[in-house]
């Protein structure tokens, strides 16, 4: 029998309460490692580590970055490598207040279209930008558009570990140990890390995988985590959900990981972080520009980029 996965499974269809968001996997011993807010200058390093470990992860991409050719190419690599692609979404002004339902739907659709243009299918899984208070109206609008909202139950707090990436792996180790000590069984987790230079996540990838492996957990894509055989949308305008060659239930679906050794020069790698500004912990470090009505202009730029590349 599958385990509970939603944080608000009995939420009302009304907008005055929270919408259900996935916070755990359906199977004991599973962990879906997720990365927010990329692609960035360190995404390739994360992908290299995952490839060495024969592991799959999940990337909630920020469409604001995808008009840059290098980042667009990195997204395509992540998708072609068999990783799961979702999208982050941030309402203009960080609030749905002052916007009609149709305006919000159009902005969400424009955001999904940018990703679709690059990978051939539109994301169905969405992670919302952290906001206080929680924007229940926005949650319900997006959910009613056919999207799956994804939260997490394991916050790595990687923004505290830029200078000590081993602390991220230790947090995983402590979480697994506490679960076993308290409940005498493995749990299931959706973890969150940030795919940006100014955290320790990209340096922690090798040790993190080894900790997961040693604890007997299995790294899974979110479609496997939630047993979803149609984890994408056919296109940004459609409610029809589809699979691809890597999806759960197909012969191309992969999960699991192998022990891996970090490259000897990992800690000597220098990444320019001068253009990255992290906000405080309570704001969950979203370094993205707000997706305002200019999203359509970003989309136009993206089309132009590939037309003239």
C-alpha atoms as one frame of an Amber mdcrd trajectory, in Angstrom:
protein
   0.000   0.000   0.000   1.338   3.456  -0.870   2.182   5.849   1.937   0.492
   9.277   2.336   2.220  11.878   0.183   0.164  15.076   0.475   0.491  17.706
   3.181  -3.166  18.784   2.901  -4.962  15.746   1.425  -8.445  16.861   2.470
  -8.079  20.495   1.451 -11.230  22.175   0.259 -11.648  23.217  -3.359 -12.258
  26.705  -1.984  -9.388  29.186  -2.054  -9.487  30.024   1.655  -7.325  27.054
   2.615  -4.106  25.467   1.365  -4.045  23.259  -1.711  -2.506  19.781  -1.469
   1.232  19.639  -2.131   3.355  16.502  -2.359   5.840  16.346   0.511   6.962
  12.695   0.537   7.216   9.615  -1.659   4.714   6.791  -1.754   7.258   4.093
  -0.926   9.338   3.560   2.205  13.060   4.002   1.581  12.625   6.368  -1.367
  14.128   9.830  -1.629  13.542  12.343  -4.409  16.418  14.834  -4.371  15.221
  18.134  -5.838  17.094  21.234  -6.950  15.514  24.689  -7.188  16.193  27.823
  -9.200  18.662  26.634 -11.834  20.102  26.225 -14.318  23.219  28.021 -13.154
  26.983  27.968 -13.509  27.205  24.908 -11.235  24.449  22.748 -12.740  26.879
  20.919 -15.022  28.938  19.963 -11.970  25.828  18.583 -10.263  24.972  16.628
 -13.415  28.504  15.245 -13.591  28.244  14.002 -10.020  24.860  12.405 -10.638
  26.156  10.726 -13.784  29.139   9.300 -11.910  26.747   7.910  -9.294  24.299
   6.600 -11.913  21.597   8.541 -10.071  18.611  10.605 -11.158  17.468  13.850
  -9.560  14.752  16.443 -10.079  15.251  20.005 -11.291  12.673  22.745 -10.718
  13.989  25.262 -13.211  13.591  29.022 -13.192  12.396  30.003 -16.663  13.851
  33.496 -16.237  17.321  32.062 -16.889  16.449  30.102 -20.007  16.852  32.916
 -22.516  20.607  32.507 -21.941  21.898  29.920 -24.396  24.305  28.246 -21.976
  21.556  27.667 -19.424  19.120  26.480 -22.091  21.695  23.902 -23.184  22.223
  22.758 -19.582  18.476  22.220 -19.173  18.430  20.124 -22.323  21.351  18.087
 -21.023  19.601  17.447 -17.697  16.470  16.306 -19.518  18.368  14.116 -21.985
  20.354  12.581 -19.116  17.051  11.297 -17.741  16.524  13.697 -14.872  13.049
  14.960 -14.049  12.145  18.528 -15.007   9.623  20.697 -13.198   9.411  24.461
 -12.898   9.417  27.043 -10.162   6.773  29.732 -10.265   6.764  33.145  -8.654
   3.702  35.366  -8.976   4.339  38.907 -10.188   4.980  40.958  -7.072   5.042
  37.739  -5.008   1.266  37.813  -4.655  -1.850  37.023  -6.652  -3.491  40.140
  -5.220  -4.501  42.582  -7.921  -4.339  39.970 -10.669  -7.298  38.257 -12.272
  -7.447  34.484 -12.520  -6.908  34.764 -16.267  -3.807  36.922 -15.821  -2.284
  34.396 -13.449  -3.138  31.489 -15.733  -1.536  33.249 -18.686   1.646  33.948
 -16.739   1.886  30.329 -15.584   1.260  29.138 -19.130   3.939  31.455 -20.522
   6.413  30.127 -17.983   5.646  26.506 -18.868   5.936  27.323 -22.574   9.530
  28.456 -22.154  10.462  25.066 -20.717   8.393  23.201 -23.308  10.236  24.956
 -26.130  13.491  23.426 -24.917  12.526  19.867 -23.948   9.476  19.138 -26.110
   7.002  18.614 -23.271   5.629  21.067 -20.733   6.270  20.681 -17.006   3.390
  19.401 -14.904   5.144  19.622 -11.532   5.449  23.081  -9.963   7.229  24.374
  -6.899   6.041  27.772  -5.715   8.281  30.565  -4.537   8.171  30.874  -0.766
   5.782  33.585   0.382   4.406  34.825   3.681   1.510  34.535   4.111   0.989
  31.480   1.931  -0.917  32.382  -1.240  -3.784  29.885  -1.141  -5.562  31.461
  -4.091  -2.501  31.038  -6.290  -2.069  27.435  -5.151  -5.629  26.541  -6.128
  -5.483  28.317  -9.487  -2.341  26.409 -10.453  -3.662  23.094  -9.149  -6.914
  23.577 -11.059  -4.857  24.089 -14.231  -3.771  20.468 -13.891  -0.403  21.018
 -12.236   0.991  19.001  -9.341   2.333  21.181  -6.536   5.464  19.853  -4.862
   6.864  20.895  -1.490   9.343  18.889   0.623   9.869  17.284   4.021  13.673
  17.491   4.126  15.178  20.970   3.948  18.945  20.653   3.565  19.446  24.323
   4.459  22.289  24.303   1.944  22.420  28.094   2.066  24.111  27.686   5.463
  26.812  25.371   4.131  28.623  27.136   1.307  31.901  26.810   3.193  31.085
  23.417   4.682  29.362  21.203   2.095  29.950  18.180   4.337  27.292  19.691
   6.591  24.681  19.000   3.919  25.569  15.321   3.776  25.545  15.228   7.579
  22.012  16.633   7.609  20.898  13.743   5.394  22.714  11.310   7.697  21.084
  12.792  10.807  17.633  12.734   9.193  17.907   9.066   8.270  19.281   8.184
  11.708  16.498  10.016  13.535  13.874   8.329  11.364  15.300   4.897  12.164
  15.798   5.590  15.876  12.281   6.984  16.303  10.205   4.734  14.055  12.446
   1.681  13.565  11.923   1.910   9.816  12.988   3.877   6.775  10.935   6.919
   5.864  10.346   8.545   2.492  11.576  11.993   1.614  11.486  14.823  -0.876
  14.549  16.946  -0.191  15.240  20.462  -1.404  18.544  22.024  -2.421  19.417
  25.079  -4.484  21.034  24.796  -7.880  23.040  27.998  -7.573  26.719  28.736
  -6.883  26.269  30.406  -3.515  25.366  27.245  -1.588  27.313  24.110  -0.787
  25.041  21.775  -2.743  27.140  21.355  -5.842  30.205  20.391  -3.807  28.147
  18.084  -1.578  26.779  15.924  -4.389  29.268  13.054  -4.036  29.122  12.720
  -0.259  25.344  13.193  -0.293  24.885  10.287  -2.701  27.140   8.079  -0.585
  25.202   8.892   2.596  21.926   8.038   0.852  23.452   4.827  -0.451  24.899
   3.777   2.913  21.554   4.379   4.649  19.829   2.018   2.226  17.641   4.639
   0.557  16.888   4.729  -3.168  17.138   7.937  -5.180  14.077   8.331  -7.406
  12.582  10.772  -9.838   9.423  12.496  -8.685   7.247  10.550 -11.100   8.500
   7.352  -9.474   8.167   8.932  -6.048   4.487   9.665  -6.719   3.849   6.701
  -9.055   2.817   9.035 -11.859   3.011   7.481 -15.336   2.130  10.741 -17.096
   4.334  13.346 -15.390   4.372  16.018 -18.097   1.833  18.061 -20.028   1.530
  17.580 -23.769   1.991  21.328 -24.120   1.630  24.434 -21.989  -1.915  25.106
 -23.207  -3.179  21.561 -22.693  -4.516  19.643 -19.722  -3.552  16.379 -21.417
  -0.779  14.654 -19.493   1.852  12.530 -21.203   4.902  10.386 -20.560   8.289
  10.392 -22.253  10.975   7.755 -22.713  12.328   8.331 -19.183   8.984   8.320
 -17.350   7.914   6.022 -14.529   6.404   2.857 -15.964   8.533   2.850 -19.129
  11.604   0.751 -19.879  13.682   3.927 -19.799  12.830   4.805 -16.202  15.852
   4.620 -13.895  16.220   4.868 -10.136  18.881   4.036  -7.572  22.504   5.076
  -7.189  26.026   3.733  -6.750  28.801   4.674  -4.357  30.939   7.371  -5.927
  34.316   8.992  -5.326  34.627  12.776  -5.537  37.174  14.173  -8.014  40.416
  15.257  -6.382  40.078  18.860  -7.560  36.491  19.360  -6.350  37.324  21.718
  -3.486  39.692  23.744  -5.662  37.011  24.664  -8.178  36.187  28.369  -8.217
  32.776  29.626  -9.302  31.993  33.290  -9.801  29.130  34.251  -7.479  29.315
  38.005  -7.959  25.955  38.103  -9.696  24.162  35.965  -7.109  22.486  37.485
  -4.078  20.844  35.238  -1.534  17.965  36.543   0.511  17.533  35.538   4.117
  16.613  32.099   5.356  12.966  32.929   5.920  12.587  33.796   2.267  14.163
  30.495   1.204  16.858  32.180  -0.896  15.019  32.658  -4.154  17.489  34.577
  -6.334  15.151  34.758  -9.297  13.676  37.855 -10.857   9.900  38.015 -10.478
   8.076  36.557 -13.470   6.008  39.560 -14.421   4.196  40.318 -17.623   7.629
  40.441 -19.215   7.562  36.634 -19.293   6.138  36.879 -22.785   9.129  39.003
 -23.786  11.485  36.391 -22.367   9.673  33.785 -24.449  10.094  35.914 -27.544
  13.785  36.277 -26.785  14.081  32.527 -26.395  12.525  31.905 -29.793  14.845
  34.474 -31.294  17.854  32.895 -29.651  17.285  29.577 -31.350  16.244  31.151
 -34.608  19.515  32.997 -34.994  21.870  30.693 -33.102
